[in-house]
Amino acid sequence: MTAIDFNAHRRARSGAADDTARLLELEARYCSHGDTVHYTDPPKIFDRCEGSYIFDTEGRRYLDLQMWYSAVNFGYANRRLNDAVKRQLDRLPQVASQYLHRQKIELAAMIAEDAEQKFGQKGRVHFNVGGSQAVEDSLKLVRNATGGKSLMFAFEGGYHGRTLGASSITSSYRYRRRYGHFGDRAQFVPFPYCFRCPYGKKREDCGLFCVEQFARLFDTEYYGVWDSKAQSCEFAAFYVEMIQGTGGYVIPPPGYFERLKEILEARKILLVDDEIQMGFYRAGKLWAIENFNVKPDIIVFGKAITNGLNPLSGVWAREELINPTVFPPGSTHSTFNANPIGTAVALEAMHMMRDHDYEEMTALKGARFLAGLRDLKKRHKIIGDVDGLGLALRIEICEPHDSFTPSKAITDRLVDIALAGDLEDGGRKVGLVLDIGGYHKNVITLAPSLEITYEEIDLAIALLDQLFDRVGQ
Amino acid sequence: MTAIDFNAHRRARSGAADDTARLLELEARYCSHGDTVHYTDPPKIFDRCEGSYIFDTEGRRYLDLQMWYSAVNFGYANRRLNDAVKRQLDRLPQVASQYLHRQKIELAAMIAEDAEQKFGQKGRVHFNVGGSQAVEDSLKLVRNATGGKSLMFAFEGGYHGRTLGASSITSSYRYRRRYGHFGDRAQFVPFPYCFRCPYGKKREDCGLFCVEQFARLFDTEYYGVWDSKAQSCEFAAFYVEMIQGTGGYVIPPPGYFERLKEILEARKILLVDDEIQMGFYRAGKLWAIENFNVKPDIIVFGKAITNGLNPLSGVWAREELINPTVFPPGSTHSTFNANPIGTAVALEAMHMMRDHDYEEMTALKGARFLAGLRDLKKRHKIIGDVDGLGLALRIEICEPHDSFTPSKAITDRLVDIALAGDLEDGGRKVGLVLDIGGYHKNVITLAPSLEITYEEIDLAIALLDQLFDRVGQ
Amino acid sequence: MTAIDFNAHRRARSGAADDTARLLELEARYCSHGDTVHYTDPPKIFDRCEGSYIFDTEGRRYLDLQMWYSAVNFGYANRRLNDAVKRQLDRLPQVASQYLHRQKIELAAMIAEDAEQKFGQKGRVHFNVGGSQAVEDSLKLVRNATGGKSLMFAFEGGYHGRTLGASSITSSYRYRRRYGHFGDRAQFVPFPYCFRCPYGKKREDCGLFCVEQFARLFDTEYYGVWDSKAQSCEFAAFYVEMIQGTGGYVIPPPGYFERLKEILEARKILLVDDEIQMGFYRAGKLWAIENFNVKPDIIVFGKAITNGLNPLSGVWAREELINPTVFPPGSTHSTFNANPIGTAVALEAMHMMRDHDYEEMTALKGARFLAGLRDLKKRHKIIGDVDGLGLALRIEICEPHDSFTPSKAITDRLVDIALAGDLEDGGRKVGLVLDIGGYHKNVITLAPSLEITYEEIDLAIALLDQLFDRVGQ
Amino acid sequence: MTAIDFNAHRRARSGAADDTARLLELEARYCSHGDTVHYTDPPKIFDRCEGSYIFDTEGRRYLDLQMWYSAVNFGYANRRLNDAVKRQLDRLPQVASQYLHRQKIELAAMIAEDAEQKFGQKGRVHFNVGGSQAVEDSLKLVRNATGGKSLMFAFEGGYHGRTLGASSITSSYRYRRRYGHFGDRAQFVPFPYCFRCPYGKKREDCGLFCVEQFARLFDTEYYGVWDSKAQSCEFAAFYVEMIQGTGGYVIPPPGYFERLKEILEARKILLVDDEIQMGFYRAGKLWAIENFNVKPDIIVFGKAITNGLNPLSGVWAREELINPTVFPPGSTHSTFNANPIGTAVALEAMHMMRDHDYEEMTALKGARFLAGLRDLKKRHKIIGDVDGLGLALRIEICEPHDSFTPSKAITDRLVDIALAGDLEDGGRKVGLVLDIGGYHKNVITLAPSLEITYEEIDLAIALLDQLFDRVGQ
């Protein structure tokens, strides 16, 4: 039998350490390092997870404060959601996307009915897999609705994915540099990042200078984006994360998005709300945008809708943009777009969100966590800023001499030490899993499980305190 | 509690018909129709699946001959693979893609070791989710390796996905028309579709005229693709499906790809082998390309690697293209790129493929199926052509007067009747799930389960015979 | 004889008025109105010109203060330059651009030797015809020198021509809107237009806030233009008019360009200096850039080099960018690129500029003109701002209530009245030819002949005074 | 006086040879070599021209058979046309393009009235300078008329200029290679080059296979250019030279363009006829297209319309594409677009073409020239093919062993010897100026003056005979 003659590399059951070494060696030889694994060196191997904890191959426990960048909002190995997968496996684990199944329909209906109630706008849902592909679908909706316009506004610091199309509207040039020309590159607009105001203003008296700078672009055709005679903008839509994810969990000031939406509506520019990271109660509401008193034209979602069990993603769009006349059959497609396992677990997650008051829960837990962070800030000069909305929280790490100059070096040390796993919790060794974000890679972006307990929050604060102490020494 | 106030639409347990009507109504209101569901009207709802069969909400059985367009090669609800998901759910259902887990590493290693043995080339694997995103990653590899060149050759009739980038190299203009400008649109080259030779040649004496037409493009700079002075091509890579999927399971003549590869190598143009639909023994080998005596520079895979249980996809690339020096950390990324459930089931699938001789199995079953089809062709004038490689089989439906003029109308009728579910199998009603492909939408592309039994093959032939009889009447 | 059977439309010599009517009728039927002629309605027909004056078909005289948008710097029908054309006509009026002629070589040498002396940099000249084509050639130089990068920075309010490539770096979206996608659209940066500071600053204490905003873009990769790891910018060059032409003859504050160049050099971004409108002593120096203490990487020139007698244009570039190794034979081309008549008259013009002290002349005349404008400003509330450098002068027309709000309506009336030709000069009717520029189309951009007499300057001021009086009434 | 301190390089009047050496040295240092001058080494300097002859700095005479690539159709230093320039210089040498002058209007009217009579279609003319800029204007017309579509069909071997936009539709990749990404690159279609049929057919029985291959592209959406559902083509226009210029003066077979136009009309694809090289009786008619019984949607012209005295160019377009409603004021523009000297000489040239029967003249002279070439072909094995239409003639140079294999080497030698100037005409030394074209750079493309005498034609044939003898020895 010669079909596949794999040089079988059997797991030596002897010891975890041997096994880990073998795995790292295989990884060094056969895995692409083009993903983000080798941001850490050596890479960390995890073996088991439960609730707010993840365990390495040696069984060491890590309190996870990033939860797969907010993909696992409902805790690792959440029983209810895991069971939903198992049920679906037993009944209809597969069905071609050209046919229907109950879960797809009910999930779309739940999302659209909720949006209709909240935003007063009918709409529909289109599924796909992976956030980037949902972003690509949203680009198709926008381009289709605007006669083929393919230029977008997006935010400095914004992140919308890594397909070529999504990279075009994602701010970092590093993500495009190796790949030649991007003919649909977005125009990037400063985000209202008040701690480091791009215009050097103070929040108290800035009069939202930043959004008025954006408004200025429409004053004459010579600012490059607007044809006053034709009343037409060169840019079809503005892609926003209401709270930037990769950008460092920056929370915009009150009024910003209301004014932005006003400008966009006056210019017939669509607002695409990327909720891939902040959706599903990360920021205290089903959609982060609900915090800001504006209505989206399109919502893009992904990650936590399946609690990380399946890459299901999707877009909701206003009826005008997505009804079958303007967006008819065959407009877009992917094999796994509404795959039964993904939609089944997402449907269960939506039911779970209906069954429990996540809004109140995240408000209370978020308040406790943020209070802890504020306390830490008082005591550690390397903390320049802390902030939070719901359970999206941030700690900005700075040089201790001014608590302002960003320090990537200190941040890296903090995260490395946290991941080394030898912090102490009541005499036991424990680690912390932290994620880094921010324009200067100096922000610890905290996305704990929404199911985190108050005790775990207190532990998190205590462990962070230890951590800052160690680095501060 | 107001967190989500869904207008709950409870499933009336009363009767399946009521329920189906309610689902269809919800679907009409809340689901985007932009996918392929509404190619059929009314859309079909399926409820349960097992082996080669899928069942509708009324419990009717359908022999499935398309298996989610070849995503479910190992049969619906395959026990071994389903169990792999369940085990992973219980141990490590989630882990951020920036950390490692055993399944990712072992899966990459199995694929790369196999490729090294077969193609004599070291390489690495990069995972993603959804075939299109893997195609996008392959575009990044190609663009990076060629100094940013972003133009590709691809085949007429070729299909590589529906992101904007993948649509650029997918032949059908219908997939691009609504979406404005595609600055990276491929140059599409005629596929060696001998039954309908683009150049009107006969296979017996064509001397592979088609591939020599491609070779001609390099004769002078004035054919638009080649700078003879600089010995440089405007096009970075040629994207191929060795057997076209959407294009109608067209099997190329011997020698075609060998000569093509020779031309490409002489011009330093990369060969990207899209195995998303044909990989994993659909065409009788792990990779379809193994049938054609050429070596790929990059392989893109997806679909059947998880048997449809997770959208895991990926690329394998030659070491020169993907080693950490040229494709360093952060080059591309997605949240779910090597998600533990997807890699766990894929790893199990790879083990399963090693444990059984799928090459022999698909050869034998394919031969039996093709023999049946050839017999049908003799008796039904609407069959213009049948062909097959492994268990990728095709029936080309034509006008009966010449058995050559493509008939989309007859094909549609065949598929509708098949899906109506009232064919007869030993007195019981049964349906057939068929998929349509081909340049003229007149090809029934058959992708049965590789686990299909001989009895089921015979039944398939018998049901097709019934079907052709009905339409032929 | 039927070769061309034109419906001959013979000029009726009867009367000028009849003839004018006939011409306007033909124009209405057979001329494209896509150019700028129909900005005025009815369009004006001119018949003769001399010195600072142009005459209409009825023989009425107009003092011209725009001189074909600065293409006729040396006065209409300049004898010395006209004679150069005639001499060339008699000797070598034609020669294929693949062969050499004396005039091309000597002209290139004069320009390059002058640049080498002024900027301390060796360089070469490449000719073409029309400013836009020279801009296109400069884009080729830039793209070639930066490994194919095709994105540029350019200024809000900037104008570089109307080919598709030049339109990509020209600010106004109106120039692109009708023409679909522009994959190389520039990023437009606010120009230091201090009278209307884009950031609402005051020149006295702004600290050149605007250029520091540009510098800010390089602080992190997340501002979208810079890869800090690779030390590489997404944008290859910055296209500047040192004094904006179409933008309204805005003169930048001291220090701006010095700081800008510093930033660009640190980032290896090329500076392309578009001198098409401001070159050849319009701004008091051969090149406007000589006023600002910075060195260009590339200079683009056109217009006045032939005094409007031939569309000769060209680029000068630093040796590193244009030497035969990097920019070898065949890199670009056009039939008329160094046509003998164009190069002959340009060579004569360069000799003329060497023979006379245009620097002193334009300084003195400019000072007198600007003094007159300042005096007018004191007496007319509709003048918001006047400014000038050399003989590039501006009057910004505003609402009289605040002398600040731009008034396109008043500006249009002023220009229409001026062109009506019934202003009074010592009892005789006379007109003024004025051009409008500015972001709000409220700036009278004055480009008088460099050969204008002091009496004509005084007359210009007197006529403008009359004009403002009429409109102010 | 320091305004320009040129290191004056005075012409040493001593001797022509010294002067030539000095000029070549200056050229080597200060001229860009990026144009086509250095295709010949050392470059040739010409000094004087008259009729069919051009003279070098030593006074040697060259019979010119390329006439500035067909820009000087009416002979060097044509008295009537030179005088038109002088008259205009004396009256209205300059006028801003935003104002009208008689010559522009009358020229547009003559062209449009002629086109209306010939093609039965009203239309208008838009002027510019340089063929490439007229091509760019035509691209604007096409993109505007098709809702912003920016992809074009064009021919293999086609040449439309060297701006970035024109390079996108010009076949040779060498013209694009150095300049990064071209997002609007055309799809290049084989030209009906029967001597070297791209499909290996014979003209006698090919049934115009090549144009039917083009027609094939519209058979299904999967050939990549056509959406059958929407009846819409991805490509907006087909750019053609009826007889390819740079491509080697290839004359298409009867019926080709009629069939092509039929296909294009059925698909609503515009036909843009580039007459820059073949217009103005080069091919025996005012427009080359008149030979082929099809109607253009747009004509682009340039070169010979001023006999090389001014780079005036332009487009004529059908009223539907260019009327002021669809193409309103400001749609495009250039400073010199209808410059008075260019339009004056072009108007005189049009009058001259009306006054003389160039159709008959070119037919007779062309026949005599072609007869001479055919005779040469009989006697020289290195001639593979000769052909001609009007006074556009071709000699294809091949290896003598088969008179078919293209020989660039022999062609280069022929041209070098011709330019060396020591052929013999009645005891006197004389040269020949020849141009090379063709896909393999092995075609001598002959574009003699339309005013050439029969004696000069005979001399040309005699000199070519000498030349072939020398090389053949």
PDB file of N, CA and C in Angstrom, chain A residues 279-309:
ATOM      1  N   GLY A 279     -17.530  42.760  18.473  1.00  0.00           N
ATOM      2  CA  GLY A 279     -18.901  42.302  18.551  1.00  0.00           C
ATOM      3  C   GLY A 279     -19.114  41.270  19.655  1.00  0.00           C
ATOM      4  N   PHE A 280     -20.381  40.910  19.879  1.00  0.00           N
ATOM      5  CA  PHE A 280     -20.737  39.857  20.813  1.00  0.00           C
ATOM      6  C   PHE A 280     -20.290  40.176  22.242  1.00  0.00           C
ATOM      7  N   TYR A 281     -20.645  41.389  22.639  1.00  0.00           N
ATOM      8  CA  TYR A 281     -20.522  41.840  24.038  1.00  0.00           C
ATOM      9  C   TYR A 281     -19.108  42.110  24.527  1.00  0.00           C
ATOM     10  N   ARG A 282     -18.136  42.034  23.644  1.00  0.00           N
ATOM     11  CA  ARG A 282     -16.804  42.413  24.092  1.00  0.00           C
ATOM     12  C   ARG A 282     -16.823  43.830  24.675  1.00  0.00           C
ATOM     13  N   ALA A 283     -17.537  44.726  23.967  1.00  0.00           N
ATOM     14  CA  ALA A 283     -17.594  46.110  24.430  1.00  0.00           C
ATOM     15  C   ALA A 283     -18.897  46.412  25.170  1.00  0.00           C
ATOM     16  N   GLY A 284     -19.493  45.354  25.722  1.00  0.00           N
ATOM     17  CA  GLY A 284     -20.644  45.576  26.591  1.00  0.00           C
ATOM     18  C   GLY A 284     -21.999  45.524  25.914  1.00  0.00           C
ATOM     19  N   LYS A 285     -22.014  45.484  24.600  1.00  0.00           N
ATOM     20  CA  LYS A 285     -23.259  45.366  23.845  1.00  0.00           C
ATOM     21  C   LYS A 285     -23.049  44.293  22.776  1.00  0.00           C
ATOM     22  N   LEU A 286     -24.181  43.806  22.202  1.00  0.00           N
ATOM     23  CA  LEU A 286     -24.025  42.817  21.134  1.00  0.00           C
ATOM     24  C   LEU A 286     -23.056  43.370  20.101  1.00  0.00           C
ATOM     25  N   TRP A 287     -23.352  44.604  19.679  1.00  0.00           N
ATOM     26  CA  TRP A 287     -22.441  45.289  18.744  1.00  0.00           C
ATOM     27  C   TRP A 287     -21.842  46.492  19.448  1.00  0.00           C
ATOM     28  N   ALA A 288     -20.581  46.702  19.269  1.00  0.00           N
ATOM     29  CA  ALA A 288     -19.914  47.854  19.887  1.00  0.00           C
ATOM     30  C   ALA A 288     -20.569  49.166  19.459  1.00  0.00           C
ATOM     31  N   ILE A 289     -21.060  49.191  18.230  1.00  0.00           N
ATOM     32  CA  ILE A 289     -21.638  50.427  17.697  1.00  0.00           C
ATOM     33  C   ILE A 289     -22.830  50.905  18.523  1.00  0.00           C
ATOM     34  N   GLU A 290     -23.483  49.967  19.244  1.00  0.00           N
ATOM     35  CA  GLU A 290     -24.625  50.368  20.070  1.00  0.00           C
ATOM     36  C   GLU A 290     -24.224  51.350  21.167  1.00  0.00           C
ATOM     37  N   ASN A 291     -22.957  51.411  21.468  1.00  0.00           N
ATOM     38  CA  ASN A 291     -22.497  52.379  22.473  1.00  0.00           C
ATOM     39  C   ASN A 291     -22.437  53.812  21.955  1.00  0.00           C
ATOM     40  N   PHE A 292     -22.550  53.978  20.632  1.00  0.00           N
ATOM     41  CA  PHE A 292     -22.154  55.271  20.074  1.00  0.00           C
ATOM     42  C   PHE A 292     -23.250  56.019  19.335  1.00  0.00           C
ATOM     43  N   ASN A 293     -24.461  55.515  19.441  1.00  0.00           N
ATOM     44  CA  ASN A 293     -25.604  56.254  18.921  1.00  0.00           C
ATOM     45  C   ASN A 293     -25.542  56.540  17.427  1.00  0.00           C
ATOM     46  N   VAL A 294     -25.003  55.597  16.672  1.00  0.00           N
ATOM     47  CA  VAL A 294     -25.058  55.740  15.215  1.00  0.00           C
ATOM     48  C   VAL A 294     -25.521  54.424  14.598  1.00  0.00           C
ATOM     49  N   LYS A 295     -26.017  54.538  13.393  1.00  0.00           N
ATOM     50  CA  LYS A 295     -26.524  53.363  12.693  1.00  0.00           C
ATOM     51  C   LYS A 295     -25.551  52.962  11.587  1.00  0.00           C
ATOM     52  N   PRO A 296     -25.269  51.699  11.506  1.00  0.00           N
ATOM     53  CA  PRO A 296     -24.369  51.229  10.444  1.00  0.00           C
ATOM     54  C   PRO A 296     -25.142  50.984   9.143  1.00  0.00           C
ATOM     55  N   ASP A 297     -24.444  51.043   8.035  1.00  0.00           N
ATOM     56  CA  ASP A 297     -25.035  50.564   6.787  1.00  0.00           C
ATOM     57  C   ASP A 297     -24.756  49.081   6.601  1.00  0.00           C
ATOM     58  N   ILE A 298     -23.599  48.708   7.058  1.00  0.00           N
ATOM     59  CA  ILE A 298     -23.187  47.299   6.976  1.00  0.00           C
ATOM     60  C   ILE A 298     -22.455  46.954   8.270  1.00  0.00           C
ATOM     61  N   ILE A 299     -22.740  45.767   8.803  1.00  0.00           N
ATOM     62  CA  ILE A 299     -21.974  45.241   9.940  1.00  0.00           C
ATOM     63  C   ILE A 299     -21.231  44.003   9.456  1.00  0.00           C
ATOM     64  N   VAL A 300     -19.978  43.919   9.829  1.00  0.00           N
ATOM     65  CA  VAL A 300     -19.203  42.709   9.538  1.00  0.00           C
ATOM     66  C   VAL A 300     -18.905  42.029  10.871  1.00  0.00           C
ATOM     67  N   PHE A 301     -19.131  40.726  10.936  1.00  0.00           N
ATOM     68  CA  PHE A 301     -18.892  40.043  12.206  1.00  0.00           C
ATOM     69  C   PHE A 301     -18.171  38.718  11.984  1.00  0.00           C
ATOM     70  N   GLY A 302     -17.642  38.191  13.052  1.00  0.00           N
ATOM     71  CA  GLY A 302     -16.934  36.915  12.958  1.00  0.00           C
ATOM     72  C   GLY A 302     -16.545  36.445  14.342  1.00  0.00           C
ATOM     73  N   LYS A 303     -15.359  35.945  14.449  1.00  0.00           N
ATOM     74  CA  LYS A 303     -14.716  35.491  15.700  1.00  0.00           C
ATOM     75  C   LYS A 303     -15.668  34.876  16.727  1.00  0.00           C
ATOM     76  N   ALA A 304     -16.117  35.696  17.703  1.00  0.00           N
ATOM     77  CA  ALA A 304     -16.770  35.152  18.886  1.00  0.00           C
ATOM     78  C   ALA A 304     -18.150  34.571  18.618  1.00  0.00           C
ATOM     79  N   ILE A 305     -18.694  34.770  17.431  1.00  0.00           N
ATOM     80  CA  ILE A 305     -20.046  34.266  17.182  1.00  0.00           C
ATOM     81  C   ILE A 305     -20.104  32.751  17.346  1.00  0.00           C
ATOM     82  N   THR A 306     -18.984  32.065  17.147  1.00  0.00           N
ATOM     83  CA  THR A 306     -18.948  30.615  17.392  1.00  0.00           C
ATOM     84  C   THR A 306     -18.092  30.279  18.602  1.00  0.00           C
ATOM     85  N   ASN A 307     -17.709  31.299  19.345  1.00  0.00           N
ATOM     86  CA  ASN A 307     -16.807  31.092  20.483  1.00  0.00           C
ATOM     87  C   ASN A 307     -15.504  30.415  20.061  1.00  0.00           C
ATOM     88  N   GLY A 308     -15.119  30.650  18.801  1.00  0.00           N
ATOM     89  CA  GLY A 308     -13.857  30.101  18.322  1.00  0.00           C
ATOM     90  C   GLY A 308     -13.933  28.656  17.851  1.00  0.00           C
ATOM     91  N   LEU A 309     -15.150  28.104  17.810  1.00  0.00           N
ATOM     92  CA  LEU A 309     -15.267  26.693  17.438  1.00  0.00           C
ATOM     93  C   LEU A 309     -15.356  26.484  15.945  1.00  0.00           C
TER      94      LEU A 309
END
